[in-house]
mmCIF file of C-alpha atoms and ligand atoms in Angstrom:
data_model
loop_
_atom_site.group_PDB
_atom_site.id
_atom_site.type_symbol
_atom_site.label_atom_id
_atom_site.label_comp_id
_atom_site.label_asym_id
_atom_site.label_seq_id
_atom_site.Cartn_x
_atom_site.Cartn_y
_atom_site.Cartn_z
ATOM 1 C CA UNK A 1 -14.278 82.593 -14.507
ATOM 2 C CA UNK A 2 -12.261 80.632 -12.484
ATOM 3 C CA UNK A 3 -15.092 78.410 -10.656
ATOM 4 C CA UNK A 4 -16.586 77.390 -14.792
ATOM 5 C CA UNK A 5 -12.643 76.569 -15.506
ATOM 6 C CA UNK A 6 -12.183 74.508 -12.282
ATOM 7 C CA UNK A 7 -15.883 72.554 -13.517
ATOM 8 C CA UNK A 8 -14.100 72.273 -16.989
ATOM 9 C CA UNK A 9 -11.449 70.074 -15.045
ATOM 10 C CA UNK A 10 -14.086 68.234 -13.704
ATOM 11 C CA UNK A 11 -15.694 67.147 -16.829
ATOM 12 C CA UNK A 12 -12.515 66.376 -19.208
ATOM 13 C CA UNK A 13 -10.925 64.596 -16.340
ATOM 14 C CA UNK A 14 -14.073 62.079 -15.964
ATOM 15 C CA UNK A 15 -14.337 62.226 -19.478
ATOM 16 C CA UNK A 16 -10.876 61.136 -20.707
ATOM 17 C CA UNK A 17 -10.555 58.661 -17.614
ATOM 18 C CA UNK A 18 -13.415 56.766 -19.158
ATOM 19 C CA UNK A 19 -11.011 56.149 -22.357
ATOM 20 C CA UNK A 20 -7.380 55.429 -20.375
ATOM 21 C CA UNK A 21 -6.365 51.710 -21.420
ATOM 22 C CA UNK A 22 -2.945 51.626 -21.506
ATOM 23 C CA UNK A 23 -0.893 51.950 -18.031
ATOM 24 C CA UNK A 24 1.308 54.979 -20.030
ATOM 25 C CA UNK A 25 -2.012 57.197 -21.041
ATOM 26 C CA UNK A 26 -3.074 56.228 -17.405
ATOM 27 C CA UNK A 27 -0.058 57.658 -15.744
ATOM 28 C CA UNK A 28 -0.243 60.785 -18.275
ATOM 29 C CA UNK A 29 -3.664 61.271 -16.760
ATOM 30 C CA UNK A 30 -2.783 61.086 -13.181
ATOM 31 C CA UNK A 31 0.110 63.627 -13.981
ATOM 32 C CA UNK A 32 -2.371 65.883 -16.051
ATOM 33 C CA UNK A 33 -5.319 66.074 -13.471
ATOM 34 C CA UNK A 34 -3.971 65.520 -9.829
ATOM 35 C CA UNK A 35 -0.133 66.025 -10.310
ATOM 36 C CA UNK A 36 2.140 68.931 -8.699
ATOM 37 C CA UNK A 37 2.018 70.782 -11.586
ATOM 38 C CA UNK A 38 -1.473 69.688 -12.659
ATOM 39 C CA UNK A 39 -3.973 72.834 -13.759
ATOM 40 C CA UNK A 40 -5.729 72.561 -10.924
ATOM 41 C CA UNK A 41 -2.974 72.543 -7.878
ATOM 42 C CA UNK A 42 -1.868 75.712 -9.671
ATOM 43 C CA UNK A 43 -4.957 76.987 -9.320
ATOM 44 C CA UNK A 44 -5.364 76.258 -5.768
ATOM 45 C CA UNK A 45 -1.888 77.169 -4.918
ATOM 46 C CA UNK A 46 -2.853 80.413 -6.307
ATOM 47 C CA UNK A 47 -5.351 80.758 -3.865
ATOM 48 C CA UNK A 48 -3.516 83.127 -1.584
ATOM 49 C CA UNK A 49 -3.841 85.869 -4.082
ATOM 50 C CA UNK A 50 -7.435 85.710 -4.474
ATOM 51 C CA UNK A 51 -10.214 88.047 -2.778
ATOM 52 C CA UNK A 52 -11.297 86.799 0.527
ATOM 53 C CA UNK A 53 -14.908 85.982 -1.104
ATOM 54 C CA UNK A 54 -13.090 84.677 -3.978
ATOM 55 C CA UNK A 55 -11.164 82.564 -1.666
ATOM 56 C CA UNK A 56 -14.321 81.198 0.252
ATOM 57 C CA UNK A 57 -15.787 80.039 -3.300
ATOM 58 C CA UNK A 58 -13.061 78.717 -5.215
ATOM 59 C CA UNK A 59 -11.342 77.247 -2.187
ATOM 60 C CA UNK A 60 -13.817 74.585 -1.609
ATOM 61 C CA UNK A 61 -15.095 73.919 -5.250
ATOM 62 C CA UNK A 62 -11.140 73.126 -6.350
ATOM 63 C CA UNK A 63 -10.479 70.664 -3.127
ATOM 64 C CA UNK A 64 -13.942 68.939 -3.832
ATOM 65 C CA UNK A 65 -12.980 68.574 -7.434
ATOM 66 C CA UNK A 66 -9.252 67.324 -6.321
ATOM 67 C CA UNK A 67 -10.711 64.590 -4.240
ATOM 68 C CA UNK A 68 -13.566 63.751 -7.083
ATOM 69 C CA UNK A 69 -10.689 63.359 -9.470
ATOM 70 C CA UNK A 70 -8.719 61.537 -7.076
ATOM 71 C CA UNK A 71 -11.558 59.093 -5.919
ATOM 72 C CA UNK A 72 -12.469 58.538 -9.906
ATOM 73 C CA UNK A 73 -8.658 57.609 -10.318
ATOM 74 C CA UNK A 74 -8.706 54.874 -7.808
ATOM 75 C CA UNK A 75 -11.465 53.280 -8.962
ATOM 76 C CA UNK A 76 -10.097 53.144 -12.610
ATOM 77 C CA UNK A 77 -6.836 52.466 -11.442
ATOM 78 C CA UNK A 78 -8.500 49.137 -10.104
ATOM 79 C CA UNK A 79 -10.746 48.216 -13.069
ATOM 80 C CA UNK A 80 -7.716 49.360 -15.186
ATOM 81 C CA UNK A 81 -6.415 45.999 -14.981
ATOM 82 C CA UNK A 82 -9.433 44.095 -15.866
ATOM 83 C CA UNK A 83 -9.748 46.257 -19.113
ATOM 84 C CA UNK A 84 -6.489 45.382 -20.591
ATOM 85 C CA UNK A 85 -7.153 41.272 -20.061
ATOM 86 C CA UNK A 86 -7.712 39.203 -23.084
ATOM 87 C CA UNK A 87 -10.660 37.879 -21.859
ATOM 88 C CA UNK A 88 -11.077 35.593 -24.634
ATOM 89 C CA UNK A 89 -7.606 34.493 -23.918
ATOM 90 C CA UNK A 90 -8.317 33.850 -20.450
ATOM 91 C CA UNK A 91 -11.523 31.875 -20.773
ATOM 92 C CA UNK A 92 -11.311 29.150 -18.061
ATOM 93 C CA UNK A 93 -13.176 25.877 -19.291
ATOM 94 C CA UNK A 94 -14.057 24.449 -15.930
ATOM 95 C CA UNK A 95 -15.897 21.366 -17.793
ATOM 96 C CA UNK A 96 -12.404 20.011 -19.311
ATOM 97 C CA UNK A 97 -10.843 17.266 -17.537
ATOM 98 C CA UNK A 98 -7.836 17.940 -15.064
ATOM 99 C CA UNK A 99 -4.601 16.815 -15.372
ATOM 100 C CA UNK A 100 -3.093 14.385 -13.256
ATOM 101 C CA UNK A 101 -0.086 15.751 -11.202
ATOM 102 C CA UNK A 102 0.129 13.672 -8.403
ATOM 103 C CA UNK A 103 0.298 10.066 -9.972
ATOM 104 C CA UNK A 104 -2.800 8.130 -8.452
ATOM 105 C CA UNK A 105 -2.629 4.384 -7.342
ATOM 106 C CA UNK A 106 -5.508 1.956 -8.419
ATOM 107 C CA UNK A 107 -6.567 -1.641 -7.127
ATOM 108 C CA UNK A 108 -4.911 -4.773 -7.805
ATOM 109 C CA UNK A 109 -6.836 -7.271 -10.400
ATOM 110 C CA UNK A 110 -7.279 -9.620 -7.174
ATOM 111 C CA UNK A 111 -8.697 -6.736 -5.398
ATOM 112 C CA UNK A 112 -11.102 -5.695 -8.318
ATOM 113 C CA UNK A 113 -12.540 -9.109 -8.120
ATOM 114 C CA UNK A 114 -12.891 -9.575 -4.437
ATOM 115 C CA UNK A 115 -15.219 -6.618 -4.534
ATOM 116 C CA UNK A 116 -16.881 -8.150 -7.154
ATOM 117 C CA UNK A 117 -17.062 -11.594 -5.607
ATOM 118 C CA UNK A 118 -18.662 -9.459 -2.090
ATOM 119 C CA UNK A 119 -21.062 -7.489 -3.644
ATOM 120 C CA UNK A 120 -22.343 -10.575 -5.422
ATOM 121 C CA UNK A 121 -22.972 -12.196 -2.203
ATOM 122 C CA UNK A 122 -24.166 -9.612 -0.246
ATOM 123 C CA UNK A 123 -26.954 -9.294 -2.666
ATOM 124 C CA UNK A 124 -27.911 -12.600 -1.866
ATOM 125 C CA UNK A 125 -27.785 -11.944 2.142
ATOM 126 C CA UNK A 126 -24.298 -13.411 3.499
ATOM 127 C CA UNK A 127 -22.357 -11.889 5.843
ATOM 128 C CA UNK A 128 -18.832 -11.275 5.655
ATOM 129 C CA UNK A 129 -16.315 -12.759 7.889
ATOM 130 C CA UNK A 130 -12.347 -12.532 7.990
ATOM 131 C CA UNK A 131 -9.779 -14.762 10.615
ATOM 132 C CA UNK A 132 -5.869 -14.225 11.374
ATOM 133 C CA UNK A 133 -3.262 -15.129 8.467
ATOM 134 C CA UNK A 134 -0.857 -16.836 11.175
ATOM 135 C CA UNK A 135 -3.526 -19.201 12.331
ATOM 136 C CA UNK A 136 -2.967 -21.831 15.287
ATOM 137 C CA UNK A 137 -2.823 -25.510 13.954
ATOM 138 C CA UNK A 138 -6.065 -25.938 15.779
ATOM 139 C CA UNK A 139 -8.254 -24.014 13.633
ATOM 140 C CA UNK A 140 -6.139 -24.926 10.622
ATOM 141 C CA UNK A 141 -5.922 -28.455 11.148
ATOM 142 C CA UNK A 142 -7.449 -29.833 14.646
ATOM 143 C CA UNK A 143 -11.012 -28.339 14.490
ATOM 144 C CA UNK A 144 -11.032 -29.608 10.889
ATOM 145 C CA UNK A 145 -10.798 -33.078 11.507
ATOM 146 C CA UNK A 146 -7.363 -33.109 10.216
ATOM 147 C CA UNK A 147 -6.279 -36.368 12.266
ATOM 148 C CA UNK A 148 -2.888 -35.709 13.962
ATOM 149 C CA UNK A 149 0.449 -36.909 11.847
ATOM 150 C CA UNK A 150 -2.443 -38.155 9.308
ATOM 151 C CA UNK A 151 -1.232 -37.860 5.927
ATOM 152 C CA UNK A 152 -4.407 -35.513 4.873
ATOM 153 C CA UNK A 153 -1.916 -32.343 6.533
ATOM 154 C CA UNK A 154 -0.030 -33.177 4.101
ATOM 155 C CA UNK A 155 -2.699 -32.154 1.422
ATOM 156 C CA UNK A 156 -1.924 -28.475 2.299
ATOM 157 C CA UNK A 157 1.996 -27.692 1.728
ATOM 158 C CA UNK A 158 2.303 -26.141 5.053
ATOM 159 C CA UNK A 159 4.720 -23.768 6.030
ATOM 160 C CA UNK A 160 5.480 -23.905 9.593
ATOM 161 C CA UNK A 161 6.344 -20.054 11.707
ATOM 162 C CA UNK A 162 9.924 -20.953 13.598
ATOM 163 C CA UNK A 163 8.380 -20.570 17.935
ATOM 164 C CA UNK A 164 10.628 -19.147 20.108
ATOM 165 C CA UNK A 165 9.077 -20.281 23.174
ATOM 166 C CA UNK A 166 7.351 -23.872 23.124
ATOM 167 C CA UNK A 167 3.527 -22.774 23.048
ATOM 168 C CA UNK A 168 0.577 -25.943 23.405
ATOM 169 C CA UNK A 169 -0.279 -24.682 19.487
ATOM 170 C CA UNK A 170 2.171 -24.182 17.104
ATOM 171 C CA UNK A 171 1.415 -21.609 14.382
ATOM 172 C CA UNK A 172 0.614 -21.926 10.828
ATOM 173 C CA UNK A 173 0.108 -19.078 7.630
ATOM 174 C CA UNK A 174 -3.517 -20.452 7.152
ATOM 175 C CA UNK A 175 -3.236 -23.128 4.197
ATOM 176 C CA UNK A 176 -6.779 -22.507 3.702
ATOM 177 C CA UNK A 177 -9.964 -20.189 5.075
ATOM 178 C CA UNK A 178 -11.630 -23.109 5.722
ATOM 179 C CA UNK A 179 -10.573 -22.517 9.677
ATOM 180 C CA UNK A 180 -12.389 -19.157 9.993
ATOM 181 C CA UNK A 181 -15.687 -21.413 9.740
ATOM 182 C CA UNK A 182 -15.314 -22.855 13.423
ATOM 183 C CA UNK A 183 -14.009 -19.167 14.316
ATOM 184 C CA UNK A 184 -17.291 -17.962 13.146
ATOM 185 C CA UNK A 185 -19.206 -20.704 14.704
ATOM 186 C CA UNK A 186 -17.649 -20.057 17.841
ATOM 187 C CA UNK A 187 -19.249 -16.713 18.176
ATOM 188 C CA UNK A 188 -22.622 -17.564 16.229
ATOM 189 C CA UNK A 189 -25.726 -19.444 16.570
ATOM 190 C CA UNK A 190 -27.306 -20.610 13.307
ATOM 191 C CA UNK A 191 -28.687 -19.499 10.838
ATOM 192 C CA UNK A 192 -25.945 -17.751 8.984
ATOM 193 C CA UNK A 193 -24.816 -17.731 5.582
ATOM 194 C CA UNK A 194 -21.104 -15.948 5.247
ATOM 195 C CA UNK A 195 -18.233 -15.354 3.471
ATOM 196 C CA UNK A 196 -14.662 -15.320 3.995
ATOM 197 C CA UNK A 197 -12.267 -13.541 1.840
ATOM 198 C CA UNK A 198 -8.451 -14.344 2.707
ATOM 199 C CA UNK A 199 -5.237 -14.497 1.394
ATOM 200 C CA UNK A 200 -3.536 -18.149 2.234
ATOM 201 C CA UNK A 201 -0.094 -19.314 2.025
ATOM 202 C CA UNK A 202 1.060 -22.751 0.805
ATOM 203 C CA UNK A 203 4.752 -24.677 0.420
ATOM 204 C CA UNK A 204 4.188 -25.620 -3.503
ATOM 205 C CA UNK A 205 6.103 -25.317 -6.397
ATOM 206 C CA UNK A 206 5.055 -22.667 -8.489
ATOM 207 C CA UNK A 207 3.704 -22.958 -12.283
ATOM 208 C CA UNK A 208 1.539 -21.233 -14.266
ATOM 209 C CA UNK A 209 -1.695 -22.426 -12.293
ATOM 210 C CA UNK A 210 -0.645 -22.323 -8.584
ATOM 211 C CA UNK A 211 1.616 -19.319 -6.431
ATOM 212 C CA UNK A 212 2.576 -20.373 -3.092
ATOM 213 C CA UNK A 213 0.325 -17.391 -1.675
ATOM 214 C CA UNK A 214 -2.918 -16.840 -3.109
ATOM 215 C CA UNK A 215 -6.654 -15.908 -2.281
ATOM 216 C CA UNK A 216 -9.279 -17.985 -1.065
ATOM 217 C CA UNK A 217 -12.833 -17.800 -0.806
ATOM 218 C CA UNK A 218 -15.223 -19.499 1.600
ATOM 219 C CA UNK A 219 -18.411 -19.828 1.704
ATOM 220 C CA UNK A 220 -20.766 -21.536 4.053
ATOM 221 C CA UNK A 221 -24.099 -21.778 5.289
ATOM 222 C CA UNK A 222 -25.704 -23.370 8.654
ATOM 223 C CA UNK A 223 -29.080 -23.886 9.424
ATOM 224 C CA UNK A 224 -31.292 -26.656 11.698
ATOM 225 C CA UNK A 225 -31.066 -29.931 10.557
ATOM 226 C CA UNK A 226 -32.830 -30.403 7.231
ATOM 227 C CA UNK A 227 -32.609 -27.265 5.995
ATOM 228 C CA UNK A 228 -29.625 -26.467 4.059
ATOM 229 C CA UNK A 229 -28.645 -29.330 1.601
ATOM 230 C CA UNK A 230 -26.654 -30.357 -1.567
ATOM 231 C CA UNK A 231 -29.160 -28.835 -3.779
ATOM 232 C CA UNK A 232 -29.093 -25.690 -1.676
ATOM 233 C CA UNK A 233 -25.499 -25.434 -2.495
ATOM 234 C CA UNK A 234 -25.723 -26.143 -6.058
ATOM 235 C CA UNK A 235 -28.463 -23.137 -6.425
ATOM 236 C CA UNK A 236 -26.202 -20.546 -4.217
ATOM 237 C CA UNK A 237 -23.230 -21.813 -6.223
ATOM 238 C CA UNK A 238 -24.802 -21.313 -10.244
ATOM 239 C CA UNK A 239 -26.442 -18.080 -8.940
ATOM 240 C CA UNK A 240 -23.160 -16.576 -7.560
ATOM 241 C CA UNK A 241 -21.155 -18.212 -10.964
ATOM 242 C CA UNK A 242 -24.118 -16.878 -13.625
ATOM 243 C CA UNK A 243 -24.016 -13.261 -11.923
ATOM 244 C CA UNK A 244 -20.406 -13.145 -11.776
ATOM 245 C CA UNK A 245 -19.686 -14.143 -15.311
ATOM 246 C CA UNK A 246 -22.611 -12.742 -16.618
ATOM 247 C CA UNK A 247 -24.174 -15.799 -18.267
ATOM 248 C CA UNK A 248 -25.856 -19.010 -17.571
ATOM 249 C CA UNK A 249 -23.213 -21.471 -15.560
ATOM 250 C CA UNK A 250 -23.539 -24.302 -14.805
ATOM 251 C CA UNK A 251 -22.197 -26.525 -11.826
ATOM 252 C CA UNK A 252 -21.301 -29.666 -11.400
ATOM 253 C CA UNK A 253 -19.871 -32.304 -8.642
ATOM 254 C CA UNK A 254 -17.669 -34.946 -8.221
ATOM 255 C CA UNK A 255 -16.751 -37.077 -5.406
ATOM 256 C CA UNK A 256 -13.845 -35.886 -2.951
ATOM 257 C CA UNK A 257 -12.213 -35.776 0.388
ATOM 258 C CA UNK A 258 -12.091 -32.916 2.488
ATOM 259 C CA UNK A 259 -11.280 -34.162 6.687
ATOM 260 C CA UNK A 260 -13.942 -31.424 7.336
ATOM 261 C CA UNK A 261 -16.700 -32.164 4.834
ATOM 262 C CA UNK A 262 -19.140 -34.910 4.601
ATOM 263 C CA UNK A 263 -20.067 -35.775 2.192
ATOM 264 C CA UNK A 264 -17.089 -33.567 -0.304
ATOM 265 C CA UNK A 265 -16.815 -32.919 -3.455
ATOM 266 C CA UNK A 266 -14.771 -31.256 -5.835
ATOM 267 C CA UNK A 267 -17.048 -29.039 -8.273
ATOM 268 C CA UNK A 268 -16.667 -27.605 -11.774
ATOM 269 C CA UNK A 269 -18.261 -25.168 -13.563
ATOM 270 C CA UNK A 270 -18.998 -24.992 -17.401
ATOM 271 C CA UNK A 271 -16.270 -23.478 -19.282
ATOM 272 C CA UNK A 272 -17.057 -19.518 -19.694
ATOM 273 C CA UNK A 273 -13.954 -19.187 -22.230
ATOM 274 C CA UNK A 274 -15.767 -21.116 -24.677
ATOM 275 C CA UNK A 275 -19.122 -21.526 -23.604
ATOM 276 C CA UNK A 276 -19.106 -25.159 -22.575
ATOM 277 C CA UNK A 277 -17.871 -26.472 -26.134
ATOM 278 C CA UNK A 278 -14.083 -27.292 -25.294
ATOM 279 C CA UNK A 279 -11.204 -25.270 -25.523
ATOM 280 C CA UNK A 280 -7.056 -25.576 -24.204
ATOM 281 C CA UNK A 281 -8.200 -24.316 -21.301
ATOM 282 C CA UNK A 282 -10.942 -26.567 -20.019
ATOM 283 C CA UNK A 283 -8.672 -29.332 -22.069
ATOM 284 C CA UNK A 284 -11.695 -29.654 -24.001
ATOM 285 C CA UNK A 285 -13.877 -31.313 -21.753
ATOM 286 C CA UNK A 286 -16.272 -28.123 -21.612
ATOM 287 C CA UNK A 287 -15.501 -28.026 -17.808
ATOM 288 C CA UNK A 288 -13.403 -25.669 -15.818
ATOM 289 C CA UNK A 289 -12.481 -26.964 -11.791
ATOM 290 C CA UNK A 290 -13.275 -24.170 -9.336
ATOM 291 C CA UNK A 291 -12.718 -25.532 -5.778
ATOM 292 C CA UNK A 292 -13.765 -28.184 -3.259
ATOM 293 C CA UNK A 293 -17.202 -28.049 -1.239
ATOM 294 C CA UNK A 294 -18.982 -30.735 1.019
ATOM 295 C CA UNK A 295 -21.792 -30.769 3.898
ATOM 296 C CA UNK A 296 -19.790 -30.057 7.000
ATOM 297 C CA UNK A 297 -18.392 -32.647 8.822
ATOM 298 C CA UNK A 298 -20.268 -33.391 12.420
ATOM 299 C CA UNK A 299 -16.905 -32.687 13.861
ATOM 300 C CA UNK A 300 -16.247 -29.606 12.524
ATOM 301 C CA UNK A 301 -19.703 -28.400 14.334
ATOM 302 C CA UNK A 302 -18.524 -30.072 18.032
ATOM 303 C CA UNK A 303 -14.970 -28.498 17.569
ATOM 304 C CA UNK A 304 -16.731 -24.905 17.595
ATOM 305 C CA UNK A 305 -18.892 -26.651 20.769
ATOM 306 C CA UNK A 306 -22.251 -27.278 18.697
ATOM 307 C CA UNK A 307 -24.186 -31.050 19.438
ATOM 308 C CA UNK A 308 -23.735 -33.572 17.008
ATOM 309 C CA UNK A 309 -27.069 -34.264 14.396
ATOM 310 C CA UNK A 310 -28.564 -30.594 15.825
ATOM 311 C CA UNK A 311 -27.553 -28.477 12.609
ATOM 312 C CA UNK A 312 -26.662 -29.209 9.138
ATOM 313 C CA UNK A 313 -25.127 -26.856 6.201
ATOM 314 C CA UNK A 314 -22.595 -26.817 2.948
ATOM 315 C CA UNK A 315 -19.033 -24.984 2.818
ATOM 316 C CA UNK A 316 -16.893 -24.678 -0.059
ATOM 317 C CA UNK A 317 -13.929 -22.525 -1.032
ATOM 318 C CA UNK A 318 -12.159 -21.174 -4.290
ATOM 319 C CA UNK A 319 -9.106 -19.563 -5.643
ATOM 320 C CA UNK A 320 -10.002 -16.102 -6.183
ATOM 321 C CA UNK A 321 -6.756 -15.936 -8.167
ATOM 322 C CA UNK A 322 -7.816 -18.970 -10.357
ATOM 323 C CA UNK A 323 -10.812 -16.697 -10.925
ATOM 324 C CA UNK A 324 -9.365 -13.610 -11.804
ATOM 325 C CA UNK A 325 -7.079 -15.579 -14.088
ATOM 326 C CA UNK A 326 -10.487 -16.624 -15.969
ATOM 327 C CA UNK A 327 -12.403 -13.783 -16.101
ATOM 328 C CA UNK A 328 -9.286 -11.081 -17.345
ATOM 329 C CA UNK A 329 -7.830 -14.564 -19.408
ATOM 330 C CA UNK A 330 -4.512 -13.999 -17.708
ATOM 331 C CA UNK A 331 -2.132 -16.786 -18.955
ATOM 332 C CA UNK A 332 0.145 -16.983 -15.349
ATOM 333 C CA UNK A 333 -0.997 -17.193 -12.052
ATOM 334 C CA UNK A 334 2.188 -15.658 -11.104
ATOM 335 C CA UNK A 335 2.159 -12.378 -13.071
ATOM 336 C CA UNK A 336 -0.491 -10.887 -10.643
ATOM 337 C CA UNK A 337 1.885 -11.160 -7.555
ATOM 338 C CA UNK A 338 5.246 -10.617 -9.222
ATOM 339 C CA UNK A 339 4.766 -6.760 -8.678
ATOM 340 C CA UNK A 340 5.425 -5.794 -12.335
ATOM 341 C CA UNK A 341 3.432 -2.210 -12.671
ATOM 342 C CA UNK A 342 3.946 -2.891 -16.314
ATOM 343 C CA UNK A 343 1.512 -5.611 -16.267
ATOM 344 C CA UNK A 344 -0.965 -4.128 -12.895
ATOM 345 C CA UNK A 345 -1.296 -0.471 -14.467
ATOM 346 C CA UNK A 346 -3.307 -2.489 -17.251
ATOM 347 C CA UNK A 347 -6.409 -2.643 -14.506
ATOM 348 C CA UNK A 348 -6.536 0.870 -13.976
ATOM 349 C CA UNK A 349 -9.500 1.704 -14.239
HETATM 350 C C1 FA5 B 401 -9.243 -26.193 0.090
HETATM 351 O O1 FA5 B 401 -8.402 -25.311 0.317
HETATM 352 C C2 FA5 B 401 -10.428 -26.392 0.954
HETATM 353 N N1 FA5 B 401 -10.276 -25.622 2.167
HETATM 354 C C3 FA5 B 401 -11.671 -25.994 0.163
HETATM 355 C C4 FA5 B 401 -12.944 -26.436 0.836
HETATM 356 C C5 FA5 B 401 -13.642 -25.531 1.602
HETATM 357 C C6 FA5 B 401 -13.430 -27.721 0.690
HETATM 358 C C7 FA5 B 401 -14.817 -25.909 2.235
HETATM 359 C C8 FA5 B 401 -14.592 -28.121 1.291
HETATM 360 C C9 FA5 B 401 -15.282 -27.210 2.066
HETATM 361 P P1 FA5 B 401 -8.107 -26.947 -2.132
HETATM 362 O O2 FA5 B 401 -6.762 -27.275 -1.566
HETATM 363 O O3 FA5 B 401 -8.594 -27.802 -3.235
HETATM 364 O O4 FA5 B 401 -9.232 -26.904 -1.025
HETATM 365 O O5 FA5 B 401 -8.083 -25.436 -2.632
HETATM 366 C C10 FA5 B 401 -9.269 -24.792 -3.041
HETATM 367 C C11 FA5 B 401 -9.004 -23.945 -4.282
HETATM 368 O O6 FA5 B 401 -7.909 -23.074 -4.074
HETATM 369 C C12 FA5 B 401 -8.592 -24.763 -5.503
HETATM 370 O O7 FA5 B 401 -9.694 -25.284 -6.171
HETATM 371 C C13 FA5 B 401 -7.894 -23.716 -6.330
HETATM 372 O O8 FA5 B 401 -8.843 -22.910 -7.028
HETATM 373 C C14 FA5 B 401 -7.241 -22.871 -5.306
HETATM 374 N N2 FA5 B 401 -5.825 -23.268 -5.153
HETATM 375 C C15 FA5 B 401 -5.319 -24.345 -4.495
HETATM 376 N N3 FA5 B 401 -3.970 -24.355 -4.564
HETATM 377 C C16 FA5 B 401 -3.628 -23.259 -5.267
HETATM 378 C C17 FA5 B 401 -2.364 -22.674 -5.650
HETATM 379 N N4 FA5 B 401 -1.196 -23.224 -5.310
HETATM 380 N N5 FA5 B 401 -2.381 -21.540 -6.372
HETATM 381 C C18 FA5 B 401 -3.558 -20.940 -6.691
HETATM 382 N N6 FA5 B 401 -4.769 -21.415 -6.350
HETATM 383 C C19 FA5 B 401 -4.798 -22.564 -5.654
#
């Protein structure tokens, strides 16, 4: 009688456990089943009155079905939780995107096209050099063929770093990149065809079109005499324009003087803004100037310790800034350094 009634328990407790959802019907059932004054701990606190053999058999079977109970309670006392969440509600879509909570920092415009302006050449094989920003007036000036207290130093708008201590060299911050080239030549044998990216610093007064510190990109390339020439320039020049706008440009020369250069030029390249058919900005002459170029001088090659006539090759150098001003048609050269996030958080990208 007693053992089928303590196997009852058994059954309706698994049975109604299966149905608990709320956390009141679940503590109901743990009070019903397992509590002090549950059915069953009646029954086995009755146990003292029972017949010995009665004792051996019911004994057992109750404590077995106690810890059955109990065992079935933990479990659903774990996966109680998960059956009351809306799992609809809950649905996490890990595909959406996230939102921003630290707020994230993004290159400058002058940056962006740097990059652009590297990748471009590495394609085409040069290497990529860089020099010091407080350069000695040697490889500013000297090693250019920059004649002493000629009036071509004048040309740059230097800015001259107060020297505490007399030094042979005074320093300068670099009026140009074109110094890195005997830097470079110092420590290479030709052939080599590099870059330099660098920011360059110049006493001017500022308008729309120049910033007393700016970017700068040179490029040259040295081989034996012979083998690098105008033409050569002109080709690595249109290629690197044509990928960089993305169209067909065209470049042209002019006569100039560059110290370091021999013979220099200033060059030009058909206007991208309105495809070579006059605009403002190329004051309708279809032509837009870029920079100054010119085979290097024979100087510039014995200043870096090379002999005269033994190699020949082209440099030239840009404003990057001009160039970012062209391709994002920025009307100021001096809104990209004036450090106003309302106009740099427009290149985020
Ligand atoms: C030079 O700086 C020469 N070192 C370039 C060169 C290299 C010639 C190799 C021959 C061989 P220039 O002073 O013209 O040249 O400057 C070159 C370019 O820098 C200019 O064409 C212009 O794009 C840019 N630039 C010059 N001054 C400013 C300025 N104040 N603000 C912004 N860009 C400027």
């Amino acid at each position: 009688m007693l053992q089928e009634r303590i196997e009852q328990i058994m059954k309706e407790g698994r049975e109604s456990l299966a149905t608990v959802s709320t956390a009141a019907d679940f503590e109901a059932w743990e009070t019903r089943y397992l509590g002090r004054k549950s059915e069953l701990n009646e029954i086995l606190k009755g146990l003292k009155d029972l017949s010995p053999e009665e004792k051996r058999l019911i004994g057992p079977l109750g404590n077995r079905v106690k810890q059955e109970l109990a065992a079935a309670f933990a479990v659903a006392k774990e996966t109680i939780f998960e059956r009351n969440i809306d799992w609809e509600a809950e649905r996490i879509d890990v595909t959406a995107p996230g939102h921003p909570i630290v707020p994230c920092g993004h290159l400058h415009p002058v940056t962006l096209i740097e990059h652009r302006i590297q990748d471009i050449f590495l394609s085409m094989g040069f290497s990529i050099a860089d020099g010091p920003e407080a350069e000695s007036e040697w490889y500013n000036f000297d090693a250019l063929n920059f004649p002493k207290d000629h009036p071509a130093r004048d040309m740059q708008d230097t800015f001259f770093i107060r020297q505490e201590k007399k030094s042979q060299h005074r320093f300068v911050p670099r009026t140009h990149t074109s110094g890195v080239q005997v830097r470079y030549m110092e420590a290479h044998k030709p052939p080599f065809r590099v870059i330099v990216p660098g920011r360059v610093f110049r006493n001017e007064a500022t308008d729309a079109s120049h910033e007393h510190t700016f970017h700068q990109f040179e490029c040259f390339m040295v081989a034996e005499e012979g083998m690098v020439t105008v033409a050569t320039f002109k080709h690595v020049a249109e290629t690197f324009f044509s990928a960089f706008f993305n169209e067909k440009v065209s470049v042209r020369l002019r006569p100039s003087f560059f110290p370091f250069t021999e013979p220099s030029f200033e060059f030009d390249i058909s206007c991208v803004l309105c495809g070579a058919q006059g605009c403002p900005t190329c004051k309708q002459t279809g032509w837009l100037e870029i920079g100054g170029a010119g085979m290097i001088n024979q100087h510039v090659f014995e200043s870096a310790g090379y002999r005269r006539g033994q190699y020949q090759g082209f440099a030239w150098g840009f404003g990057v800034t001009r160039l970012a001003l062209m391709k994002y048609r920025i009307s100021d050269i001096r809104l990209l350094m004036s450090g106003d996030l309302r106009f740099i958080r427009q290149f985020q990208q």
